[in-house]
Short mmCIF file of C-alpha atoms and ligand atoms in Angstrom, two decimals:
data_model
loop_
_atom_site.label_atom_id
_atom_site.label_comp_id
_atom_site.label_asym_id
_atom_site.label_seq_id
_atom_site.Cartn_x
_atom_site.Cartn_y
_atom_site.Cartn_z
CA MET A 1 167.39 -201.71 69.47
CA SER A 2 165.63 -199.48 71.98
CA LEU A 3 167.29 -196.39 73.45
CA ILE A 4 167.67 -198.18 76.82
CA GLY A 5 169.40 -201.09 75.05
CA ILE A 6 171.90 -198.75 73.32
CA LEU A 7 172.63 -196.93 76.58
CA THR A 8 173.20 -200.24 78.45
CA CYS A 9 175.67 -201.34 75.72
CA VAL A 10 177.60 -198.04 75.97
CA ILE A 11 177.82 -198.26 79.79
CA MET A 12 178.96 -201.90 79.63
CA PHE A 13 181.66 -200.96 77.11
CA ILE A 14 182.97 -198.08 79.27
CA LEU A 15 183.02 -200.25 82.41
CA ASN A 16 184.81 -203.08 80.65
CA THR A 17 187.50 -200.85 79.15
CA SER A 18 188.19 -198.99 82.42
CA THR A 19 188.39 -202.25 84.41
CA ASN A 20 190.91 -203.63 81.92
CA LEU A 21 192.93 -200.44 82.05
CA LEU A 22 192.87 -200.50 85.87
CA LYS A 23 193.96 -204.15 85.90
CA ARG A 24 196.80 -203.38 83.51
CA PHE A 25 197.89 -200.37 85.56
CA CYS A 26 197.84 -202.31 88.85
CA SER A 27 199.72 -205.30 87.56
CA THR A 28 202.40 -203.00 86.05
CA SER A 29 202.84 -201.30 89.46
CA VAL A 30 202.99 -204.62 91.30
CA TYR A 31 205.42 -205.89 88.68
CA LYS A 32 207.50 -202.71 89.08
CA LEU A 33 207.48 -203.07 92.87
CA LEU A 34 208.60 -206.69 92.68
CA LYS A 35 211.30 -205.73 90.21
CA VAL A 36 212.46 -202.96 92.56
CA LYS A 37 212.58 -205.46 95.43
CA GLU A 38 214.59 -207.98 93.39
CA GLU A 39 217.00 -205.28 92.27
CA ARG A 40 217.38 -204.05 95.83
CA ILE A 41 218.21 -207.54 97.10
CA LYS A 42 220.81 -208.04 94.35
CA ASN A 43 222.35 -204.65 95.07
CA LEU A 44 222.33 -205.19 98.81
CA ARG A 45 224.27 -208.41 98.49
CA LYS A 46 226.73 -206.88 96.00
CA MET A 47 227.33 -203.87 98.26
CA ALA A 48 227.73 -205.99 101.37
CA LEU A 49 230.15 -208.51 99.97
CA PRO A 50 233.38 -206.50 99.90
CA LYS A 51 232.84 -205.49 103.53
CA SER A 52 231.69 -208.86 104.81
CA ARG A 53 233.70 -211.89 105.85
CA GLU A 54 233.88 -214.72 103.31
CA ASN A 55 233.68 -217.49 105.86
CA PRO A 56 231.38 -216.17 108.57
CA ILE A 57 232.04 -218.91 111.14
CA ILE A 58 234.63 -217.42 113.47
CA MET A 59 234.60 -219.76 116.46
CA LYS A 60 232.78 -222.42 118.40
CA LEU A 61 231.32 -221.13 121.65
CA ASP A 62 231.41 -223.47 124.63
CA THR A 63 230.99 -221.31 127.70
CA PRO A 64 229.01 -221.88 130.91
CA GLU A 65 226.63 -219.04 129.94
CA PHE A 66 225.88 -220.69 126.58
CA ASN A 67 225.49 -224.18 128.03
CA ALA A 68 223.15 -222.84 130.72
CA LEU A 69 220.60 -221.95 128.01
CA PHE A 70 219.87 -225.57 127.17
CA ASN A 71 216.80 -226.65 129.13
CA ASP A 72 214.14 -229.16 128.01
CA GLU A 73 212.10 -226.47 126.28
CA LEU A 74 214.98 -225.14 124.16
CA ARG A 75 215.97 -228.72 123.25
CA SER A 76 212.40 -229.42 122.08
CA LEU A 77 212.37 -226.24 120.00
CA ILE A 78 215.65 -227.14 118.33
CA SER A 79 214.52 -230.69 117.54
CA ILE A 80 211.28 -229.47 115.91
CA PHE A 81 213.22 -227.17 113.55
CA LYS A 82 215.69 -229.96 112.79
CA GLU A 83 212.94 -232.47 112.01
CA TYR A 84 211.33 -230.09 109.51
CA GLY A 85 214.65 -229.14 107.90
CA TYR A 86 214.79 -225.46 108.86
CA GLU A 87 217.76 -223.68 110.39
CA ILE A 88 217.44 -221.79 113.65
CA ARG A 89 220.06 -219.63 115.37
CA ILE A 90 220.23 -217.19 118.26
CA ALA A 91 220.48 -213.65 116.85
CA GLY A 92 221.56 -210.15 117.78
CA GLY A 93 221.93 -208.90 121.35
CA ALA A 94 222.06 -212.32 123.03
CA VAL A 95 225.06 -213.36 120.91
CA ARG A 96 226.81 -210.11 121.85
CA ASP A 97 226.13 -210.69 125.55
CA LEU A 98 227.28 -214.32 125.46
CA LEU A 99 230.51 -213.30 123.72
CA MET A 100 231.06 -210.78 126.53
CA GLY A 101 230.65 -213.59 129.07
CA LYS A 102 227.24 -212.29 130.18
CA GLN A 103 224.03 -214.25 130.59
CA PRO A 104 221.58 -212.62 128.11
CA LYS A 105 218.33 -211.37 129.61
CA ASP A 106 216.29 -212.52 126.64
CA LEU A 107 216.86 -214.61 123.55
CA ASP A 108 215.84 -213.76 119.98
CA PHE A 109 215.93 -216.52 117.42
CA ALA A 110 216.26 -216.24 113.64
CA THR A 111 215.20 -218.90 111.17
CA THR A 112 215.04 -219.74 107.48
CA ALA A 113 211.40 -220.91 107.91
CA THR A 114 208.72 -218.42 106.86
CA PRO A 115 205.95 -217.54 109.32
CA THR A 116 203.52 -219.72 107.34
CA GLU A 117 205.93 -222.65 107.43
CA MET A 118 206.43 -222.17 111.18
CA LYS A 119 202.68 -222.02 111.78
CA GLU A 120 202.13 -225.25 109.84
CA MET A 121 204.97 -226.94 111.67
CA PHE A 122 203.87 -225.90 115.17
CA THR A 123 200.22 -226.73 114.44
CA THR A 124 201.21 -230.24 113.33
CA GLU A 125 203.33 -230.59 116.47
CA ASN A 126 200.49 -229.35 118.69
CA VAL A 127 202.52 -226.40 119.92
CA ARG A 128 200.45 -223.39 120.90
CA MET A 129 201.51 -220.02 119.45
CA ILE A 130 200.95 -216.70 121.17
CA ASN A 131 201.14 -213.01 120.26
CA VAL A 132 199.93 -213.18 116.67
CA ASN A 133 200.71 -209.48 116.17
CA GLY A 134 204.36 -210.18 115.45
CA GLU A 135 203.53 -212.21 112.38
CA LYS A 136 203.64 -209.44 109.78
CA HIS A 137 207.23 -208.71 110.81
CA GLY A 138 208.01 -212.40 110.62
CA THR A 139 207.88 -213.26 114.32
CA ILE A 140 206.13 -216.38 115.59
CA THR A 141 206.09 -217.14 119.31
CA PRO A 142 205.69 -220.83 120.13
CA ARG A 143 205.00 -221.75 123.76
CA ILE A 144 206.89 -224.95 124.38
CA ASN A 145 205.62 -227.51 126.95
CA ASP A 146 203.14 -224.84 128.02
CA LYS A 147 206.05 -223.35 129.95
CA GLU A 148 208.39 -221.15 127.91
CA ASN A 149 207.87 -218.72 125.02
CA PHE A 150 210.43 -218.37 122.27
CA GLU A 151 210.41 -215.49 119.78
CA VAL A 152 211.46 -216.82 116.41
CA THR A 153 211.77 -214.39 113.49
CA THR A 154 212.13 -215.25 109.83
CA LEU A 155 215.28 -213.91 108.16
CA ARG A 156 214.27 -210.70 106.43
CA ILE A 157 215.31 -207.50 104.81
CA ASP A 158 213.56 -204.16 105.11
CA VAL A 159 212.47 -203.42 101.55
CA ILE A 160 210.84 -200.06 102.02
CA SER A 161 211.34 -198.11 105.18
CA ASP A 162 210.21 -194.66 106.29
CA GLY A 163 212.46 -194.67 109.32
CA ARG A 164 209.74 -195.87 111.66
CA HIS A 165 207.92 -198.72 109.92
CA ALA A 166 209.38 -201.10 107.39
CA GLU A 167 207.85 -203.31 104.75
CA VAL A 168 209.72 -206.55 105.09
CA GLN A 169 210.66 -209.29 102.68
CA PHE A 170 211.55 -212.75 103.94
CA THR A 171 214.76 -214.40 102.80
CA THR A 172 216.85 -217.48 103.54
CA ASP A 173 220.07 -215.49 103.23
CA TRP A 174 221.73 -215.07 106.64
CA LEU A 175 224.06 -212.38 105.32
CA LEU A 176 221.16 -210.16 104.29
CA ASP A 177 219.49 -210.48 107.69
CA SER A 178 222.78 -209.61 109.33
CA LEU A 179 223.15 -206.59 107.03
CA ARG A 180 219.77 -205.11 108.01
CA ARG A 181 220.72 -204.97 111.71
CA ASP A 182 221.88 -201.79 113.41
CA LEU A 183 225.37 -202.28 114.83
CA THR A 184 228.14 -204.74 113.95
CA ILE A 185 228.18 -205.99 117.57
CA ASN A 186 224.45 -206.75 117.24
CA SER A 187 224.65 -208.45 113.85
CA MET A 188 225.97 -211.90 114.80
CA PHE A 189 224.26 -215.30 114.95
CA LEU A 190 224.95 -218.26 117.15
CA GLY A 191 224.16 -221.80 115.93
CA MET A 192 222.81 -224.32 118.42
CA ASP A 193 226.08 -226.20 117.99
CA GLY A 194 228.00 -223.17 119.29
CA ASN A 195 229.18 -221.87 115.90
CA VAL A 196 229.38 -218.07 115.87
CA TYR A 197 228.50 -216.47 112.50
CA ASP A 198 229.95 -213.01 112.15
CA TYR A 199 229.59 -211.42 108.69
CA PHE A 200 230.53 -207.87 109.58
CA PHE A 201 233.41 -208.22 112.05
CA GLY A 202 231.19 -207.64 115.06
CA TYR A 203 233.38 -209.76 117.33
CA ASP A 204 236.48 -207.77 116.33
CA ASP A 205 234.57 -204.58 117.16
CA LEU A 206 233.42 -206.04 120.46
CA LYS A 207 237.02 -206.81 121.40
CA LYS A 208 238.08 -203.33 120.31
CA HIS A 209 235.12 -201.82 122.23
CA ARG A 210 234.05 -200.19 118.98
CA VAL A 211 230.43 -199.30 118.33
CA ALA A 212 229.82 -198.92 114.59
CA PHE A 213 226.88 -199.33 112.25
CA VAL A 214 226.70 -202.27 109.86
CA GLY A 215 227.73 -201.03 106.41
CA LYS A 216 226.75 -197.43 105.73
CA ALA A 217 225.79 -195.59 108.92
CA GLU A 218 223.43 -193.27 107.07
CA THR A 219 221.47 -196.15 105.51
CA ARG A 220 221.09 -197.97 108.84
CA ILE A 221 219.89 -194.79 110.54
CA GLN A 222 217.40 -193.95 107.82
CA GLU A 223 215.86 -197.42 108.21
CA ASP A 224 215.03 -196.61 111.84
CA TYR A 225 215.95 -193.26 113.35
CA LEU A 226 215.75 -194.68 116.86
CA ARG A 227 219.10 -196.27 116.04
CA ILE A 228 220.67 -192.85 116.69
CA LEU A 229 219.86 -193.29 120.36
CA ARG A 230 220.74 -197.00 120.29
CA TYR A 231 224.19 -196.02 119.06
CA PHE A 232 224.75 -193.84 122.14
CA ARG A 233 223.20 -196.41 124.48
CA PHE A 234 225.58 -199.13 123.30
CA TYR A 235 228.50 -196.71 123.43
CA GLY A 236 227.88 -196.41 127.18
CA ARG A 237 227.62 -200.18 127.49
CA ILE A 238 230.64 -201.24 125.46
CA CYS A 239 233.26 -198.50 125.46
CA PRO A 240 235.78 -198.10 128.27
CA GLU A 241 236.43 -194.38 127.69
CA PRO A 242 234.24 -191.37 126.95
CA ASN A 243 234.40 -189.31 123.76
CA LYS A 244 235.92 -191.86 121.40
CA PHE A 245 232.97 -191.89 119.03
CA ASP A 246 233.16 -193.32 115.52
CA SER A 247 233.47 -190.31 113.22
CA GLU A 248 231.38 -191.79 110.38
CA ALA A 249 228.62 -192.62 112.86
CA ILE A 250 228.62 -189.14 114.38
CA GLU A 251 228.50 -187.45 110.99
CA ALA A 252 225.56 -189.61 109.90
CA ILE A 253 223.82 -188.90 113.21
CA ARG A 254 224.29 -185.14 112.80
CA ASN A 255 222.90 -185.21 109.26
CA ASN A 256 219.89 -187.30 110.26
CA ALA A 257 219.03 -185.92 113.70
CA HIS A 258 215.73 -184.52 112.35
CA GLY A 259 214.47 -188.09 111.83
CA LEU A 260 214.06 -188.49 115.58
CA ALA A 261 211.26 -185.92 115.49
CA ASP A 262 208.86 -188.59 114.18
CA ILE A 263 209.77 -191.26 116.72
CA SER A 264 207.28 -191.76 119.54
CA GLY A 265 208.05 -190.32 122.97
CA GLU A 266 207.77 -193.74 124.61
CA ARG A 267 210.46 -195.28 122.37
CA ILE A 268 212.72 -192.25 122.84
CA TRP A 269 212.40 -192.41 126.63
CA ILE A 270 213.18 -196.16 126.77
CA GLU A 271 216.53 -195.47 125.08
CA LEU A 272 217.30 -192.08 126.63
CA LYS A 273 216.73 -193.38 130.14
CA GLN A 274 219.27 -196.14 129.63
CA ILE A 275 221.78 -193.64 128.23
CA LEU A 276 221.33 -191.44 131.29
CA GLU A 277 221.76 -194.39 133.67
CA GLY A 278 224.76 -195.80 131.79
CA ASN A 279 228.47 -195.05 131.68
CA PHE A 280 229.68 -191.60 130.56
CA ALA A 281 226.09 -190.33 130.56
CA GLY A 282 227.13 -186.68 130.95
CA ASP A 283 229.69 -186.80 128.13
CA ILE A 284 227.32 -188.69 125.85
CA MET A 285 224.50 -186.21 126.46
CA VAL A 286 226.81 -183.31 125.61
CA THR A 287 227.79 -185.02 122.33
CA MET A 288 224.13 -185.69 121.55
CA ILE A 289 223.26 -182.03 122.06
CA GLU A 290 226.28 -180.81 120.09
CA ASN A 291 225.07 -182.91 117.19
CA GLY A 292 221.61 -181.40 117.14
CA LEU A 293 219.46 -184.05 118.88
CA GLY A 294 218.15 -181.76 121.66
CA PRO A 295 215.05 -180.22 120.05
CA HIS A 296 213.93 -183.59 118.63
CA ILE A 297 213.88 -185.28 122.02
CA GLY A 298 212.02 -182.53 123.85
CA LEU A 299 214.87 -180.47 125.28
CA PRO A 300 214.67 -176.67 125.33
CA LYS A 301 216.11 -174.59 122.49
CA LYS A 302 219.04 -173.61 124.67
CA PRO A 303 219.64 -176.51 127.04
CA ASN A 304 221.88 -175.64 129.99
CA VAL A 305 224.91 -177.65 128.90
CA SER A 306 227.31 -176.03 131.38
CA GLU A 307 225.01 -176.97 134.28
CA LEU A 308 224.87 -180.54 132.95
CA LYS A 309 228.68 -180.68 132.83
CA ARG A 310 228.91 -179.24 136.35
CA VAL A 311 226.38 -181.70 137.80
CA TRP A 312 227.92 -184.64 135.95
CA ASN A 313 231.46 -183.82 137.07
CA GLN A 314 230.57 -183.27 140.70
CA SER A 315 227.77 -185.82 141.18
CA GLY A 316 228.03 -188.33 138.32
CA HIS A 317 229.52 -190.93 140.67
CA LEU A 318 226.38 -190.89 142.86
CA LYS A 319 224.19 -192.96 140.50
CA LEU A 320 221.74 -190.17 139.84
CA ASN A 321 218.23 -190.96 138.70
CA ALA A 322 217.98 -190.47 134.89
CA ILE A 323 215.57 -187.58 135.43
CA THR A 324 217.89 -185.86 137.91
CA LEU A 325 220.71 -185.67 135.39
CA LEU A 326 218.37 -184.74 132.55
CA SER A 327 216.88 -181.92 134.63
CA ALA A 328 220.26 -180.19 134.72
CA LEU A 329 219.60 -179.26 131.09
CA LEU A 330 216.27 -177.58 131.91
CA ASN A 331 216.16 -173.86 132.61
CA THR A 332 212.62 -173.52 133.93
CA VAL A 333 209.59 -175.49 135.12
CA ASP A 334 208.04 -174.79 131.70
CA ASP A 335 210.98 -176.64 130.13
CA ALA A 336 210.17 -179.63 132.36
CA ILE A 337 206.51 -179.52 131.32
CA ALA A 338 207.42 -179.30 127.61
CA LEU A 339 209.84 -182.22 127.97
CA ASN A 340 207.15 -184.29 129.62
CA LEU A 341 204.79 -183.54 126.74
CA ARG A 342 207.36 -184.88 124.29
CA ILE A 343 208.53 -187.99 126.09
CA LYS A 344 205.67 -188.79 128.48
CA PHE A 345 207.20 -189.53 131.84
CA SER A 346 205.56 -191.54 134.59
CA ALA A 347 203.77 -189.43 137.23
CA PHE A 348 206.76 -189.74 139.58
CA GLU A 349 209.28 -188.84 136.87
CA ARG A 350 207.29 -185.74 135.93
CA GLU A 351 207.09 -184.66 139.56
CA LEU A 352 210.80 -185.28 140.03
CA ALA A 353 211.80 -183.14 137.01
CA ILE A 354 209.71 -180.25 138.32
CA TYR A 355 210.95 -180.75 141.90
CA ILE A 356 214.62 -180.68 140.83
CA VAL A 357 214.17 -177.46 138.86
CA GLU A 358 212.28 -175.82 141.73
CA ASN A 359 214.51 -176.99 144.58
CA ARG A 360 218.04 -177.24 143.19
CA ALA A 361 219.22 -173.91 144.62
CA PRO A 362 220.98 -175.05 147.84
CA LYS A 363 218.94 -174.42 150.99
CA LEU A 364 220.81 -172.73 153.83
CA HIS A 365 219.68 -173.85 157.27
CA PRO A 366 221.53 -174.56 160.53
CA LYS A 367 220.09 -178.08 160.35
CA PRO A 368 220.59 -178.78 156.59
CA LEU A 369 218.06 -181.61 156.39
CA MET A 370 215.28 -179.79 158.20
CA PRO A 371 213.82 -177.88 155.21
CA PHE A 372 213.59 -181.16 153.27
CA GLN A 373 212.13 -183.09 156.19
CA GLN A 374 209.47 -180.45 156.65
CA GLN A 375 208.70 -180.49 152.95
CA ILE A 376 208.36 -184.30 153.05
CA LEU A 377 205.82 -184.16 155.86
CA LYS A 378 203.91 -181.13 154.70
CA SER A 379 203.58 -182.03 151.04
CA ILE A 380 200.28 -183.22 149.61
CA SER A 381 202.22 -185.87 147.64
CA LYS A 382 203.16 -189.23 149.17
CA PRO A 383 205.88 -188.56 151.82
CA ALA A 384 207.99 -191.51 150.58
CA ASN A 385 208.03 -190.01 147.06
CA VAL A 386 208.95 -186.53 148.28
CA LYS A 387 211.76 -188.10 150.29
CA LYS A 388 213.12 -189.82 147.16
CA MET A 389 212.98 -186.50 145.30
CA ALA A 390 214.71 -184.64 148.12
CA VAL A 391 217.51 -187.24 148.18
CA GLU A 392 217.93 -186.66 144.44
CA VAL A 393 218.23 -182.90 144.88
CA LEU A 394 220.91 -183.42 147.54
CA LYS A 395 222.79 -185.74 145.19
CA TYR A 396 222.39 -183.21 142.37
CA ASN A 397 224.21 -180.69 144.58
CA ASN A 398 226.70 -183.32 145.78
CA SER A 399 225.59 -182.56 149.31
CA PRO A 400 227.13 -184.95 151.85
CA TYR A 401 223.73 -185.14 153.59
CA TRP A 402 221.95 -187.23 150.97
CA GLU A 403 222.79 -190.51 152.69
CA GLU A 404 221.59 -189.23 156.03
CA LEU A 405 218.26 -188.24 154.51
CA GLU A 406 217.99 -191.59 152.74
CA LYS A 407 218.44 -193.39 156.08
CA TRP A 408 216.04 -191.06 157.89
CA GLU A 409 212.82 -192.84 158.80
CA ILE A 410 209.80 -190.66 158.14
CA PRO A 411 208.27 -190.14 161.62
CA LYS A 412 204.66 -191.08 162.13
CA PHE A 413 202.32 -188.19 162.92
CA PRO A 414 201.00 -189.12 166.38
CA VAL A 415 197.49 -187.65 166.10
CA SER A 416 194.70 -189.79 164.63
CA GLY A 417 191.28 -188.85 163.26
CA ASN A 418 189.64 -190.75 166.09
CA LEU A 419 191.43 -188.68 168.69
CA LEU A 420 190.30 -185.45 167.01
CA LYS A 421 186.74 -186.77 166.95
CA GLU A 422 186.95 -187.48 170.66
CA ARG A 423 188.06 -183.88 171.14
CA GLY A 424 184.98 -182.61 169.36
CA VAL A 425 186.29 -181.99 165.82
CA GLU A 426 183.59 -182.73 163.24
CA PRO A 427 184.64 -185.37 160.68
CA GLY A 428 184.92 -184.25 157.03
CA ARG A 429 186.74 -181.39 155.33
CA ASN A 430 187.18 -179.44 158.52
CA MET A 431 188.96 -182.35 160.16
CA GLY A 432 191.35 -182.61 157.18
CA ALA A 433 192.24 -178.92 157.58
CA VAL A 434 192.79 -179.32 161.33
CA MET A 435 195.02 -182.32 160.75
CA THR A 436 197.11 -180.40 158.18
CA GLN A 437 197.55 -177.41 160.49
CA LEU A 438 198.61 -179.65 163.37
CA LYS A 439 201.00 -181.54 161.12
CA HIS A 440 202.65 -178.29 160.01
CA PHE A 441 202.98 -177.19 163.64
CA TRP A 442 204.52 -180.58 164.46
CA ALA A 443 206.94 -180.37 161.51
CA ASP A 444 207.90 -176.78 162.38
CA ASN A 445 208.84 -178.07 165.85
CA ASP A 446 211.22 -180.72 164.50
CA PHE A 447 208.66 -183.53 164.93
CA ASN A 448 209.42 -183.54 168.66
CA LEU A 449 205.96 -182.81 170.05
CA SER A 450 203.94 -185.39 171.93
CA VAL A 451 200.19 -185.97 171.48
CA GLU A 452 199.59 -183.87 174.61
CA ASP A 453 201.65 -180.96 173.22
CA LEU A 454 199.70 -181.12 170.01
CA MET A 455 196.34 -181.22 171.75
CA LYS A 456 197.31 -178.08 173.65
CA GLU A 457 197.65 -176.44 170.23
CA LEU A 458 194.21 -177.62 169.08
CA PRO A 459 192.14 -174.61 170.34
CA ARG A 460 194.45 -172.19 168.55
CA VAL A 461 194.24 -174.17 165.31
CA LEU A 462 190.43 -174.25 165.51
CA GLU A 463 190.38 -170.51 166.13
CA VAL A 464 192.60 -169.77 163.13
CA LEU A 465 190.44 -171.94 160.89
CA ALA A 466 187.23 -170.31 162.14
CA GLU A 467 188.73 -166.87 161.40
CA LYS A 468 189.62 -167.98 157.89
CA LYS A 469 186.07 -169.20 157.30
CA LYS A 470 184.66 -165.86 158.45
CA ILE A 471 186.90 -163.94 156.06
CA LYS A 472 185.68 -166.13 153.17
N1 CTP B 1 216.28 -200.52 115.95
C1 CTP B 1 216.77 -201.75 115.99
C2 CTP B 1 216.42 -202.61 117.04
C3 CTP B 1 216.93 -203.89 117.04
N2 CTP B 1 217.74 -204.32 116.04
C4 CTP B 1 218.27 -205.71 116.00
O1 CTP B 1 217.45 -206.55 116.81
C5 CTP B 1 218.22 -207.12 117.87
C6 CTP B 1 217.39 -207.24 119.14
O2 CTP B 1 216.89 -205.97 119.53
P1 CTP B 1 216.74 -205.50 121.03
O3 CTP B 1 216.30 -206.62 121.90
O4 CTP B 1 215.96 -204.25 121.00
O5 CTP B 1 218.22 -205.06 121.43
P2 CTP B 1 219.43 -205.90 121.97
O6 CTP B 1 220.57 -205.69 121.04
O7 CTP B 1 219.02 -207.31 122.22
O8 CTP B 1 219.79 -205.16 123.31
P3 CTP B 1 219.23 -205.43 124.77
O9 CTP B 1 220.25 -206.30 125.41
O10 CTP B 1 219.17 -204.08 125.37
O11 CTP B 1 217.89 -206.09 124.63
C7 CTP B 1 219.43 -206.21 118.00
O12 CTP B 1 220.53 -206.86 118.58
C8 CTP B 1 219.68 -205.84 116.56
O13 CTP B 1 220.30 -206.89 115.86
C9 CTP B 1 218.07 -203.45 115.02
O14 CTP B 1 218.83 -203.84 114.14
N3 CTP B 1 217.58 -202.17 115.01
MG1 MG B 2 217.28 -207.97 123.36
#
């Protein structure tokens, strides 16, 4: 055999052996992973059983809100699932709302069919499916009669979770899907026949106005740290009194507050905003800060809790904008900028936070609205937006004048560009400057000047601007 032949044989041998080793290694890891998953499912069920109800059907719902859901599209959806032998139920928040006598704003459905089974079924039935992105989490969205979309999610458990993303495993076990949900009040299912399935005493909690995690609070939080904020949001929605938090929940929240640091600003703001606009917002925010959430949601190291309490107690009844209340915790404009970097406000929200911090010291003036009215008309921002912000500052200070300012119609500046042109002002940047100067003069005179009065002022304005140009 030639040297090349020997070398080829050696290389082939090495390649073969390493490929086999790699195959063996991979299949052992996959095997291990599957084993871990199986074990986890067994354990989950075992752990859940003592705490869960043996017969989960607690009642048959027959309310106007429930009956109102049944239109032609929902009936078609139900009959498709029935024909193919899969179960489908309404899940989570909608069941909670219906049990509270409220019409849910959206419906989530849960099913025993896997996404593949649903896709096959809907394709055979000529039903178009939209939003394919949901599929890896088990959600298929059929569009029935080309009219209404329904989000249907396969029953699942979160096998591996890093607190933000979860690897899911599909199941046909309703109890396990109920167990992976955040709060007992959000863990119920509603059959299309009206049967309410409640494994974890969610309805009892709803009646008791108790917000508690399903099973172990710590486990539920570590599956998705956003649930910390969801806990507080639902507290505001469900509970009739402030400061009656579930002690296990609060302890788990305190120990896991750091997990919020990795949650995106957008998700944080969606929850936080609803907390701030809900019941007991001031008290809830204080509890959140006392339990260490502040730095993870963009608040300063030393948020001004006493200012928050003061503003909440004196102005909480005025339906403050979420940003207005939140700004009470900020000490400086820099704090507002840092907060915006963390939770990414809209342009108006960012402006409002800065405006509140800069303008909250009460303005003394014989005509209390005048400084605000002048600011509204002089500002480079949209006057309607500055007006909204000024109303918020007045509410922040519980000033009785906020309503008057809200009703105040922003007067129209009577001088037009055309008129200035007629009077010999060159169009362009210079005209903009003239207009601003005249506007300020008009605002400083309580918006009472006529076009004639303003035109009398024109030579002086032109002179001042010419002087300024010379100095430059
Ligand atoms: N972090 C989350 C988000 C949602 N869910 C589950 O998914 C359901 C639907 O979620 P979502 O629509 O976000 O909340 P709702 O409870 O429906 O509340 P809302 O009325 O505000 O939509 C919840 O009821 C809950 O069972 C969860 O367990 N954990
Ligand atoms: Mg919902």
